[in-house]
């Protein structure tokens, strides 16, 4: 059997739409307040795609930035994986639309559906193809236009979500560096806690489904909250243990950005100082599969990651799903 080769992230890129929706704007739309939103979630504003922007448009912007920083051309890509729950359409996949737009003519392309854990599922999948030698360069994009499936008359959900895209270019790295461990999981029994009920084969689009507002996100917030705290802690612990890295050796935690109180619970549990945790939900809200790659891109741009750092990416979301990975970061390539 061929030996597995180490895989890492060469470069990242991110994009958020220009339009800003503040808490003050939301106060005019539903019965809420800036005070409630900030104390319960930590969110102050979020970005919204324009009417003519679809997920593949946001994905394209983030992908071009990642490829440019990595100095790899689209034609060199072997595979494109797009994690999204807001594809441009049911099919073709958003990955195929992106492949065409980038001109990545030799790349295989597929979408991954794991809601807010999508980016972690995507990089876990991508890294297998590189590790076993089948492919060299895989582009993974987490992208969402959640504003298109958010009910702006429902205060329970409309304050939480935003739009954006983050991309990462994966390739082989030197021995001892790159991804050290993955932890993926699912609890399908919790599916109804967070779902988009209609538009698929169970409840196809109809005048009734539209009238009953079934094409919007439906969520049991407090149940998802408890689940999120539980699995964020357990999956972070799992990758630390698998990689043989202690809590003290963890240099940077890049968590899914759903709610500051969920992140605070992890900070407490792992005894982390604030500079070891990336938080950007105050500016973007929850961008589902885009939250982690956008946060990682901002951390890299700000120089918060050094050669050899232990970096954990951890997410949770609809499905229900969860996932984490631990990287020994390297800027080297193999
Ligand atoms: N403004 C004012 N009041 C509000 C608002 C709002 N925007 N939203 C809810 N409330 C009210 C509720 O109606 C409720 O009032 P009631 O007691 O009179 O019924 C009260 O506030 C408390 O509601 P809770 O649900 O108990 O509030 P909680 O403290 O749990 O916070 C929240 C709600 C922010 C949604 C929290 O549960 C949460 O963050 N959950 C996790 C959500 C999440 O992570 N979802 C995404 C997962 S990722 C993905 O896959 C998309």
Tab-separated table of C-alpha atoms and ligand atoms in Angstrom:
chain	number	residue	atom	x	y	z
A	1	UNK	CA	0.000	0.000	0.000
A	2	UNK	CA	1.184	3.488	-0.861
A	3	UNK	CA	2.265	5.616	2.092
A	4	UNK	CA	-0.027	8.551	2.880
A	5	UNK	CA	1.509	11.960	2.342
A	6	UNK	CA	0.944	14.924	4.698
A	7	UNK	CA	-1.545	17.562	3.554
A	8	UNK	CA	-1.865	21.210	4.524
A	9	UNK	CA	-3.431	24.526	3.579
A	10	UNK	CA	-1.308	26.599	1.167
A	11	UNK	CA	-3.463	29.725	1.160
A	12	UNK	CA	-6.918	31.062	1.926
A	13	UNK	CA	-9.177	33.776	0.533
A	14	UNK	CA	-12.457	35.314	1.594
A	15	UNK	CA	-15.194	37.561	0.333
A	16	UNK	CA	-18.211	39.215	1.945
A	17	UNK	CA	-20.829	41.275	0.075
A	18	UNK	CA	-20.809	45.044	0.486
A	19	UNK	CA	-24.290	45.542	1.924
A	20	UNK	CA	-24.309	45.776	5.735
A	21	UNK	CA	-27.412	44.943	7.808
A	22	UNK	CA	-27.005	46.342	11.335
A	23	UNK	CA	-28.926	45.553	14.496
A	24	UNK	CA	-30.458	49.016	14.192
A	25	UNK	CA	-31.779	48.051	10.738
A	26	UNK	CA	-33.297	44.873	12.220
A	27	UNK	CA	-34.983	46.891	14.982
A	28	UNK	CA	-37.057	48.477	12.193
A	29	UNK	CA	-37.975	45.094	10.681
A	30	UNK	CA	-38.930	42.882	13.675
A	31	UNK	CA	-39.635	43.236	17.405
A	32	UNK	CA	-36.020	43.113	18.619
A	33	UNK	CA	-33.302	45.381	20.000
A	34	UNK	CA	-29.598	45.907	19.561
A	35	UNK	CA	-29.236	45.188	23.281
A	36	UNK	CA	-30.996	41.779	22.996
A	37	UNK	CA	-29.019	40.716	19.938
A	38	UNK	CA	-25.629	41.770	21.342
A	39	UNK	CA	-26.103	40.235	24.796
A	40	UNK	CA	-27.666	36.966	23.519
A	41	UNK	CA	-25.463	36.446	20.454
A	42	UNK	CA	-22.564	38.938	20.234
A	43	UNK	CA	-23.636	39.890	16.688
A	44	UNK	CA	-23.642	43.595	15.727
A	45	UNK	CA	-23.959	43.476	11.939
A	46	UNK	CA	-23.936	41.050	9.010
A	47	UNK	CA	-23.405	41.209	5.237
A	48	UNK	CA	-26.127	40.520	2.678
A	49	UNK	CA	-25.760	39.489	-0.939
A	50	UNK	CA	-27.477	41.676	-3.532
A	51	UNK	CA	-30.496	40.415	-5.464
A	52	UNK	CA	-28.337	39.385	-8.415
A	53	UNK	CA	-25.584	37.695	-6.349
A	54	UNK	CA	-25.795	33.914	-5.949
A	55	UNK	CA	-23.512	31.663	-3.907
A	56	UNK	CA	-21.254	30.834	-6.865
A	57	UNK	CA	-20.566	34.562	-7.333
A	58	UNK	CA	-19.324	34.893	-3.740
A	59	UNK	CA	-17.415	31.608	-4.031
A	60	UNK	CA	-15.671	32.846	-7.169
A	61	UNK	CA	-14.349	35.965	-5.441
A	62	UNK	CA	-12.967	33.980	-2.479
A	63	UNK	CA	-11.525	31.270	-4.760
A	64	UNK	CA	-9.635	33.750	-6.946
A	65	UNK	CA	-8.048	35.299	-3.848
A	66	UNK	CA	-6.952	31.906	-2.478
A	67	UNK	CA	-5.510	30.819	-5.843
A	68	UNK	CA	-3.688	34.136	-6.285
A	69	UNK	CA	-2.136	33.949	-2.800
A	70	UNK	CA	-1.150	30.307	-3.378
A	71	UNK	CA	0.230	31.213	-6.834
A	72	UNK	CA	-1.555	28.209	-8.333
A	73	UNK	CA	-3.609	28.569	-11.517
A	74	UNK	CA	-7.172	27.299	-11.836
A	75	UNK	CA	-5.981	24.973	-14.614
A	76	UNK	CA	-3.745	23.174	-12.107
A	77	UNK	CA	-6.656	22.281	-9.813
A	78	UNK	CA	-7.460	18.571	-9.580
A	79	UNK	CA	-10.684	18.988	-7.644
A	80	UNK	CA	-13.129	21.602	-6.347
A	81	UNK	CA	-15.308	20.954	-3.311
A	82	UNK	CA	-17.968	23.488	-2.375
A	83	UNK	CA	-19.642	23.268	1.029
A	84	UNK	CA	-23.000	25.024	1.011
A	85	UNK	CA	-26.653	24.740	2.020
A	86	UNK	CA	-27.526	27.628	-0.288
A	87	UNK	CA	-26.484	26.346	-3.728
A	88	UNK	CA	-27.346	28.474	-6.764
A	89	UNK	CA	-29.895	25.786	-7.686
A	90	UNK	CA	-30.650	22.118	-6.914
A	91	UNK	CA	-28.360	21.080	-9.756
A	92	UNK	CA	-25.888	21.495	-11.363
A	93	UNK	CA	-23.784	21.728	-8.223
A	94	UNK	CA	-22.286	25.056	-7.195
A	95	UNK	CA	-18.865	23.380	-7.512
A	96	UNK	CA	-19.555	22.742	-11.227
A	97	UNK	CA	-20.676	26.347	-11.731
A	98	UNK	CA	-17.475	27.520	-10.011
A	99	UNK	CA	-15.315	25.113	-12.028
A	100	UNK	CA	-16.669	26.633	-15.235
A	101	UNK	CA	-16.294	30.228	-14.034
A	102	UNK	CA	-12.688	29.627	-12.907
A	103	UNK	CA	-11.797	27.712	-16.075
A	104	UNK	CA	-10.548	24.825	-13.920
A	105	UNK	CA	-10.961	22.446	-16.824
A	106	UNK	CA	-9.280	19.359	-15.367
A	107	UNK	CA	-10.879	19.602	-11.902
A	108	UNK	CA	-13.493	17.164	-10.640
A	109	UNK	CA	-16.254	19.052	-8.826
A	110	UNK	CA	-18.775	18.260	-6.122
A	111	UNK	CA	-20.841	19.916	-3.393
A	112	UNK	CA	-20.876	18.865	0.261
A	113	UNK	CA	-23.989	19.392	2.389
A	114	UNK	CA	-23.196	19.479	6.093
A	115	UNK	CA	-24.536	22.947	6.981
A	116	UNK	CA	-22.192	24.881	9.283
A	117	UNK	CA	-19.827	21.892	9.473
A	118	UNK	CA	-19.579	21.834	5.675
A	119	UNK	CA	-16.127	23.379	5.409
A	120	UNK	CA	-14.653	20.838	7.858
A	121	UNK	CA	-16.332	17.941	5.998
A	122	UNK	CA	-14.996	19.469	2.768
A	123	UNK	CA	-11.357	19.719	3.849
A	124	UNK	CA	-11.519	16.251	5.439
A	125	UNK	CA	-12.714	14.863	2.097
A	126	UNK	CA	-10.219	16.881	0.041
A	127	UNK	CA	-7.253	15.879	2.157
A	128	UNK	CA	-7.893	12.147	1.558
A	129	UNK	CA	-7.450	12.575	-2.208
A	130	UNK	CA	-4.151	14.397	-1.706
A	131	UNK	CA	-2.907	12.092	1.064
A	132	UNK	CA	-3.358	8.981	-1.078
A	133	UNK	CA	-1.584	10.564	-4.035
A	134	UNK	CA	-4.587	10.659	-6.382
A	135	UNK	CA	-4.675	14.462	-6.523
A	136	UNK	CA	-2.234	17.288	-5.768
A	137	UNK	CA	-4.252	20.515	-5.508
A	138	UNK	CA	-7.822	20.680	-4.195
A	139	UNK	CA	-9.787	23.895	-3.673
A	140	UNK	CA	-12.330	23.828	-0.856
A	141	UNK	CA	-14.868	26.645	-0.593
A	142	UNK	CA	-17.424	27.304	2.153
A	143	UNK	CA	-20.074	29.668	0.829
A	144	UNK	CA	-23.534	30.781	1.860
A	145	UNK	CA	-26.184	33.277	0.848
A	146	UNK	CA	-28.315	32.542	3.908
A	147	UNK	CA	-30.176	35.854	3.443
A	148	UNK	CA	-31.995	34.155	0.550
A	149	UNK	CA	-33.514	31.516	2.874
A	150	UNK	CA	-33.971	33.685	5.980
A	151	UNK	CA	-37.452	34.783	7.016
A	152	UNK	CA	-37.055	38.487	7.828
A	153	UNK	CA	-40.357	38.416	9.713
A	154	UNK	CA	-39.030	35.785	12.199
A	155	UNK	CA	-37.001	37.457	14.957
A	156	UNK	CA	-35.823	34.056	16.253
A	157	UNK	CA	-33.671	33.493	13.171
A	158	UNK	CA	-33.303	36.679	11.111
A	159	UNK	CA	-30.899	38.347	13.541
A	160	UNK	CA	-28.423	35.462	13.352
A	161	UNK	CA	-27.410	34.923	9.736
A	162	UNK	CA	-25.200	36.576	7.130
A	163	UNK	CA	-23.671	35.900	3.709
A	164	UNK	CA	-20.045	35.264	2.720
A	165	UNK	CA	-17.474	32.908	1.263
A	166	UNK	CA	-14.111	31.501	2.315
A	167	UNK	CA	-11.742	29.333	0.266
A	168	UNK	CA	-8.690	27.223	1.030
A	169	UNK	CA	-6.197	25.671	-1.359
A	170	UNK	CA	-4.945	22.302	-0.078
A	171	UNK	CA	-1.788	20.513	-1.207
A	172	UNK	CA	1.060	18.253	-0.023
A	173	UNK	CA	3.325	19.557	2.766
A	174	UNK	CA	6.529	18.323	4.470
A	175	UNK	CA	6.480	15.344	6.856
A	176	UNK	CA	5.268	16.119	10.362
A	177	UNK	CA	3.170	19.137	9.373
A	178	UNK	CA	-0.329	19.857	8.071
A	179	UNK	CA	-3.479	18.035	9.188
A	180	UNK	CA	-2.765	15.894	12.257
A	181	UNK	CA	-6.295	14.708	13.080
A	182	UNK	CA	-9.925	14.880	12.002
A	183	UNK	CA	-13.096	14.258	13.968
A	184	UNK	CA	-16.401	14.127	12.082
A	185	UNK	CA	-19.828	13.196	13.367
A	186	UNK	CA	-23.554	13.326	12.758
A	187	UNK	CA	-26.742	12.949	14.786
A	188	UNK	CA	-29.422	12.647	12.107
A	189	UNK	CA	-32.160	12.268	14.712
A	190	UNK	CA	-31.700	15.997	15.442
A	191	UNK	CA	-32.325	16.981	11.826
A	192	UNK	CA	-35.695	18.671	12.457
A	193	UNK	CA	-34.063	21.065	14.962
A	194	UNK	CA	-32.493	22.993	12.111
A	195	UNK	CA	-33.847	22.597	8.602
A	196	UNK	CA	-35.181	24.076	5.390
A	197	UNK	CA	-38.360	21.994	5.077
A	198	UNK	CA	-39.505	22.560	1.487
A	199	UNK	CA	-38.071	22.654	-2.003
A	200	UNK	CA	-36.781	19.084	-2.034
A	201	UNK	CA	-38.534	15.827	-2.910
A	202	UNK	CA	-40.397	15.554	0.442
A	203	UNK	CA	-42.242	18.871	0.043
A	204	UNK	CA	-41.722	20.093	-3.520
A	205	UNK	CA	-42.236	23.792	-4.147
A	206	UNK	CA	-45.926	24.660	-4.435
A	207	UNK	CA	-48.144	27.643	-3.756
A	208	UNK	CA	-48.964	25.994	-0.383
A	209	UNK	CA	-45.297	25.552	0.574
A	210	UNK	CA	-44.639	29.195	-0.223
A	211	UNK	CA	-47.762	30.398	1.635
A	212	UNK	CA	-46.730	28.345	4.678
A	213	UNK	CA	-43.223	29.892	4.629
A	214	UNK	CA	-41.590	26.468	4.317
A	215	UNK	CA	-38.744	27.724	2.122
A	216	UNK	CA	-37.102	29.469	5.059
A	217	UNK	CA	-34.754	28.261	7.804
A	218	UNK	CA	-36.614	26.654	10.684
A	219	UNK	CA	-34.700	26.356	13.965
A	220	UNK	CA	-35.169	25.339	17.599
A	221	UNK	CA	-32.586	27.784	18.931
A	222	UNK	CA	-32.138	26.628	22.508
A	223	UNK	CA	-31.875	22.908	21.532
A	224	UNK	CA	-29.257	23.726	18.892
A	225	UNK	CA	-27.451	25.883	21.440
A	226	UNK	CA	-27.079	23.002	23.935
A	227	UNK	CA	-25.983	20.621	21.181
A	228	UNK	CA	-23.430	23.167	19.916
A	229	UNK	CA	-21.753	23.640	23.299
A	230	UNK	CA	-21.585	19.868	23.822
A	231	UNK	CA	-20.073	18.907	20.459
A	232	UNK	CA	-17.753	21.870	20.130
A	233	UNK	CA	-16.077	20.848	23.359
A	234	UNK	CA	-16.072	17.093	22.646
A	235	UNK	CA	-14.767	17.376	19.075
A	236	UNK	CA	-12.029	19.832	20.068
A	237	UNK	CA	-11.003	17.437	22.833
A	238	UNK	CA	-11.055	14.531	20.364
A	239	UNK	CA	-8.642	16.125	17.861
A	240	UNK	CA	-6.286	17.278	20.627
A	241	UNK	CA	-6.189	13.727	21.945
A	242	UNK	CA	-5.800	12.079	18.515
A	243	UNK	CA	-2.933	14.439	17.669
A	244	UNK	CA	-1.309	14.089	21.104
A	245	UNK	CA	-1.456	17.844	21.674
A	246	UNK	CA	-2.230	19.270	25.128
A	247	UNK	CA	-4.615	22.184	25.801
A	248	UNK	CA	-1.603	24.317	26.704
A	249	UNK	CA	-0.012	23.595	23.289
A	250	UNK	CA	-3.081	24.830	21.384
A	251	UNK	CA	-2.075	28.120	19.717
A	252	UNK	CA	-5.244	29.124	17.873
A	253	UNK	CA	-8.880	28.014	17.942
A	254	UNK	CA	-10.977	28.913	14.895
A	255	UNK	CA	-14.543	28.009	15.874
A	256	UNK	CA	-17.764	28.207	13.912
A	257	UNK	CA	-19.222	31.669	14.496
A	258	UNK	CA	-22.822	31.062	15.616
A	259	UNK	CA	-23.046	32.714	19.010
A	260	UNK	CA	-20.454	34.346	21.267
A	261	UNK	CA	-21.873	32.486	24.272
A	262	UNK	CA	-21.121	29.135	22.570
A	263	UNK	CA	-17.540	30.259	21.898
A	264	UNK	CA	-17.200	31.599	25.461
A	265	UNK	CA	-18.179	28.171	26.809
A	266	UNK	CA	-15.281	26.625	24.884
A	267	UNK	CA	-12.861	29.349	26.004
A	268	UNK	CA	-13.771	28.554	29.603
A	269	UNK	CA	-13.597	24.781	29.137
A	270	UNK	CA	-10.144	24.868	27.550
A	271	UNK	CA	-8.783	27.714	29.649
A	272	UNK	CA	-7.888	29.749	26.560
A	273	UNK	CA	-6.864	33.397	26.524
A	274	UNK	CA	-8.838	35.608	24.140
A	275	UNK	CA	-5.934	36.083	21.726
A	276	UNK	CA	-5.967	32.321	21.071
A	277	UNK	CA	-9.540	32.375	19.748
A	278	UNK	CA	-10.720	33.909	16.481
A	279	UNK	CA	-14.033	35.769	16.699
A	280	UNK	CA	-15.589	37.723	13.840
A	281	UNK	CA	-19.296	37.053	14.356
A	282	UNK	CA	-19.778	40.608	15.634
A	283	UNK	CA	-19.197	41.800	12.033
A	284	UNK	CA	-20.639	38.913	9.986
A	285	UNK	CA	-23.088	36.893	12.098
A	286	UNK	CA	-23.381	33.197	11.339
A	287	UNK	CA	-22.326	32.498	7.731
A	288	UNK	CA	-22.727	28.721	8.152
A	289	UNK	CA	-20.075	26.896	6.086
A	290	UNK	CA	-18.321	30.195	5.269
A	291	UNK	CA	-17.740	31.197	8.905
A	292	UNK	CA	-14.652	29.056	9.581
A	293	UNK	CA	-12.726	29.746	6.344
A	294	UNK	CA	-13.435	33.499	6.543
A	295	UNK	CA	-12.248	33.556	10.179
A	296	UNK	CA	-9.141	31.537	9.260
A	297	UNK	CA	-8.370	33.850	6.344
A	298	UNK	CA	-8.657	36.916	8.576
A	299	UNK	CA	-6.413	35.312	11.218
A	300	UNK	CA	-3.766	34.512	8.588
A	301	UNK	CA	-3.972	38.021	7.113
A	302	UNK	CA	-3.539	39.495	10.603
A	303	UNK	CA	-0.379	37.408	11.154
A	304	UNK	CA	-1.954	35.404	13.971
A	305	UNK	CA	-0.588	32.078	12.658
A	306	UNK	CA	3.114	31.162	12.816
A	307	UNK	CA	5.095	28.219	11.427
A	308	UNK	CA	4.538	25.165	13.660
A	309	UNK	CA	1.460	26.554	15.437
A	310	UNK	CA	-1.214	24.091	16.520
A	311	UNK	CA	-4.446	25.363	14.973
A	312	UNK	CA	-7.863	23.788	15.612
A	313	UNK	CA	-10.826	24.420	13.301
A	314	UNK	CA	-14.128	23.296	14.811
A	315	UNK	CA	-17.716	23.472	13.580
A	316	UNK	CA	-21.245	22.252	14.291
A	317	UNK	CA	-24.581	22.717	12.640
A	318	UNK	CA	-27.569	21.375	10.785
A	319	UNK	CA	-27.831	17.672	10.164
A	320	UNK	CA	-27.073	17.689	13.000
A	321	UNK	CA	-23.367	17.508	12.239
A	322	UNK	CA	-20.051	18.392	13.823
A	323	UNK	CA	-16.408	18.312	12.843
A	324	UNK	CA	-12.947	19.414	13.908
A	325	UNK	CA	-9.406	19.217	12.645
A	326	UNK	CA	-6.008	20.011	14.137
A	327	UNK	CA	-3.198	21.343	11.945
A	328	UNK	CA	0.446	21.787	12.730
A	329	UNK	CA	0.646	24.863	10.548
A	330	UNK	CA	3.300	25.154	7.876
A	331	UNK	CA	3.988	27.685	5.151
A	332	UNK	CA	6.232	25.108	3.400
A	333	UNK	CA	5.169	22.914	0.488
A	334	UNK	CA	6.212	19.445	-0.630
B	1	LIG	N1	-35.127	39.761	19.795
B	1	LIG	C1	-35.814	39.783	20.961
B	1	LIG	N2	-36.274	38.668	21.555
B	1	LIG	C2	-36.037	37.510	20.951
B	1	LIG	C3	-35.340	37.413	19.724
B	1	LIG	C4	-34.875	38.604	19.155
B	1	LIG	N3	-34.203	38.618	17.991
B	1	LIG	N4	-35.256	36.113	19.372
B	1	LIG	C5	-35.866	35.407	20.326
B	1	LIG	N5	-36.354	36.238	21.265
B	1	LIG	C6	-37.096	35.902	22.471
B	1	LIG	C7	-37.824	34.601	22.337
B	1	LIG	O1	-39.055	34.769	21.689
B	1	LIG	C8	-38.001	34.200	23.806
B	1	LIG	O2	-39.085	34.893	24.308
B	1	LIG	P1	-40.184	34.151	25.205
B	1	LIG	O3	-39.410	33.665	26.403
B	1	LIG	O4	-41.139	35.240	25.495
B	1	LIG	O5	-40.706	33.055	24.343
B	1	LIG	C9	-36.747	34.772	24.460
B	1	LIG	O6	-36.210	35.719	23.547
B	1	LIG	C10	-35.695	33.736	24.814
B	1	LIG	O7	-35.523	32.855	23.737
B	1	LIG	P2	-34.466	31.701	23.808
B	1	LIG	O8	-34.598	30.879	22.589
B	1	LIG	O9	-34.524	31.028	25.148
B	1	LIG	O10	-33.129	32.553	23.795
B	1	LIG	P3	-31.670	32.016	23.836
B	1	LIG	O11	-30.979	32.596	24.992
B	1	LIG	O12	-31.606	30.527	23.643
B	1	LIG	O13	-31.048	32.668	22.531
B	1	LIG	C11	-30.490	32.044	20.283
B	1	LIG	C12	-31.610	32.382	21.268
B	1	LIG	C13	-29.614	33.258	20.126
B	1	LIG	C14	-31.128	31.689	18.964
B	1	LIG	C15	-29.663	30.876	20.834
B	1	LIG	O14	-30.518	29.834	21.218
B	1	LIG	C16	-28.680	30.331	19.839
B	1	LIG	O15	-27.737	30.996	19.470
B	1	LIG	N6	-28.842	29.055	19.447
B	1	LIG	C17	-27.939	28.393	18.555
B	1	LIG	C18	-28.272	28.828	17.186
B	1	LIG	C19	-27.307	28.274	16.209
B	1	LIG	O16	-26.155	28.125	16.474
B	1	LIG	N7	-27.873	28.038	15.039
B	1	LIG	C20	-27.183	27.781	13.907
B	1	LIG	C21	-26.408	26.515	13.889
B	1	LIG	S1	-25.546	26.599	12.485
B	1	LIG	C22	-26.346	26.124	11.034
B	1	LIG	O17	-26.236	24.997	10.672
B	1	LIG	C23	-27.177	27.169	10.252
